[in-house]
XYZ file of C-alpha atoms in Angstrom:
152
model
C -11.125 -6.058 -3.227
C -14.617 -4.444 -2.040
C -14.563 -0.986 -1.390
C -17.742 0.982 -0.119
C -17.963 4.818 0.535
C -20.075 6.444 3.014
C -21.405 10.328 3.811
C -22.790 11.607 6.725
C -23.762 15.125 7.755
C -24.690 16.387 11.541
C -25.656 19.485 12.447
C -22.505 19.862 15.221
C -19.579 21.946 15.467
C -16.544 19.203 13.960
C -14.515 19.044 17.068
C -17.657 17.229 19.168
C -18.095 15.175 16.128
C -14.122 14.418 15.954
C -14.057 13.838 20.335
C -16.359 11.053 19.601
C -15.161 9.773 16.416
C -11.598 9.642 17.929
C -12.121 6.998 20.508
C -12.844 3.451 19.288
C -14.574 2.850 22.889
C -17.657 5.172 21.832
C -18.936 3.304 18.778
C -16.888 0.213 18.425
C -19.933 -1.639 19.642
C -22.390 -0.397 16.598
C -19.964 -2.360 14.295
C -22.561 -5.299 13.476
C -21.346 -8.557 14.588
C -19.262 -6.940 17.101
C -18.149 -9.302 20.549
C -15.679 -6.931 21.980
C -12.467 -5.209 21.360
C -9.116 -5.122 23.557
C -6.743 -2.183 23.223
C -2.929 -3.441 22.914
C -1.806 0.502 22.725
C -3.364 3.867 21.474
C -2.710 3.028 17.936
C -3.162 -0.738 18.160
C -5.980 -3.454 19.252
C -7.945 -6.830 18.275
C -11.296 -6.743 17.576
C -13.559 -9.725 17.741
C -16.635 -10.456 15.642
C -19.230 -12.705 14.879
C -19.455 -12.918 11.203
C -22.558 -14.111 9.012
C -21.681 -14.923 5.256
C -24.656 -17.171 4.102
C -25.215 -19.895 5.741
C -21.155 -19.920 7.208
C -20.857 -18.207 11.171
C -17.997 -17.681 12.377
C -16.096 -15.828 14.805
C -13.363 -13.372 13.433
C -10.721 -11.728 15.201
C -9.002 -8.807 13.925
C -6.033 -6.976 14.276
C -6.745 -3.202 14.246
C -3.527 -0.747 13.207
C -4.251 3.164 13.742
C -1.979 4.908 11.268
C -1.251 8.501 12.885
C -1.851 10.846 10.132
C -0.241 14.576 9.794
C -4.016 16.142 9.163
C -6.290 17.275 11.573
C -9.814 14.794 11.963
C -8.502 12.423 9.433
C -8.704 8.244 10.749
C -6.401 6.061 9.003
C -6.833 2.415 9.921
C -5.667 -0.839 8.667
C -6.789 -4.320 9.622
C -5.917 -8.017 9.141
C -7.411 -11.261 10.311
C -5.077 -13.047 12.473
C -5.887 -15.890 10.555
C -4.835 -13.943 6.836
C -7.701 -14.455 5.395
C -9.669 -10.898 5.425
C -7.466 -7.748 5.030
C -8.273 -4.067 4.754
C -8.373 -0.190 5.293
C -10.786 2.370 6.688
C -10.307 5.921 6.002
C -12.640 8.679 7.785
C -12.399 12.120 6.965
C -14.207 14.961 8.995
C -15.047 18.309 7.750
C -16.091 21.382 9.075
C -19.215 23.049 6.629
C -19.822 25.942 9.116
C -22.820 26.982 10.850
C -22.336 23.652 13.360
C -22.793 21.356 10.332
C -20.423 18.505 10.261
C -19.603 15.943 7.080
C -17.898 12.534 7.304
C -16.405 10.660 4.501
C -15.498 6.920 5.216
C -14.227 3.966 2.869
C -13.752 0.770 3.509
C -11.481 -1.413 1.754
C -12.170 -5.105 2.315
C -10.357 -8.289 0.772
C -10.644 -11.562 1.164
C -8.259 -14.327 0.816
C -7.854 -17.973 0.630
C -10.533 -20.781 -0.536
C -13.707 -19.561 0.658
C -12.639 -16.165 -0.771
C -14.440 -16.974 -4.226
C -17.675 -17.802 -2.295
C -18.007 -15.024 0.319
C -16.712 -12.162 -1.975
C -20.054 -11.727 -3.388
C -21.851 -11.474 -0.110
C -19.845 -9.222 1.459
C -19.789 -6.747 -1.639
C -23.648 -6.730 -0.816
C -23.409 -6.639 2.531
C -20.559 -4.428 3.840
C -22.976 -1.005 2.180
C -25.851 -2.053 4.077
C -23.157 -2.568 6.999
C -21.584 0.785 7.026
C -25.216 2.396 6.433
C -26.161 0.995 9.456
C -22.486 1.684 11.686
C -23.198 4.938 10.433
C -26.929 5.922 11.714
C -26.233 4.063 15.053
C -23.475 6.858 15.259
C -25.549 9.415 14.364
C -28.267 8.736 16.879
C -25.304 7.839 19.973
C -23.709 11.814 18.558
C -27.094 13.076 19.201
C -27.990 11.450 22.210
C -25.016 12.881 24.032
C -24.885 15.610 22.242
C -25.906 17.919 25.353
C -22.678 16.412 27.271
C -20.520 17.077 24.043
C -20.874 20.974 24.226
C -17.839 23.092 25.958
């Protein structure tokens, strides 16, 4: 199992961090690879990506499972490949620092099954960093650009 930890710090007040953290629909599309996503209810929904391990492309659909959670701007999700062959969990954490300042905590938790699993672990345990990294300023920089509209 990979598993990849990620910080980032705004300077907003946590609940317009947490409105657009909440909804898949506002950043879904920064995931890289991603085709689309289709809601099946609020805590459930398949995601489709394009995936890039090496030289191997392939299209990947996955099952999304929102785990509702007893604390306040905490994300519990898990996810499965309808095809059992990648598996996982993403946890995101909000916290409030005061003075409008924000910090998310997120790990991902990624395994992979079957034959290719031998082959592809090691690319994705370099790649999934570099992909969260990058999930992560895209948010950033969408936060910030409607940042104006966020503030009651």
């Amino acid at each position: 199992m990979t598993v990849t930890d990620y910080q980032l710090t705004l300077d907003l007040p946590l609940q317009n961090v947490w409105t657009f953290l909440d909804d898949f629909n506002n950043w879904a599309s920064f995931v890289d690879g991603y085709i689309n996503h289709r809601e099946i209810n609020p805590l459930q929904s398949i995601w489709t990506f394009k995936g890039e391990f090496g030289l191997i492309e392939k299209s990947i659909r996955l099952r999304v499972d929102r785990v509702k959670t007893t604390h306040p701007y905490h994300m519990l999700v898990h996810f499965s490949s309808l095809q059992n062959k990648l598996s996982g969990e993403a946890c995101l954490h909000a916290n409030d620092f005061g003075n409008n300042e924000t910090k998310i905590d997120a790990t991902i938790k990624l395994k992979v099954k079957g034959m290719p699993g031998p082959l592809i672990r090691p690319i994705v345990k370099n790649m999934l960093p570099k992909m969260l990294n990058q999930l992560g300023k895209r948010i950033k920089t969408e936060i910030l650009r409607k940042q104006p509209a966020l503030i009651m």
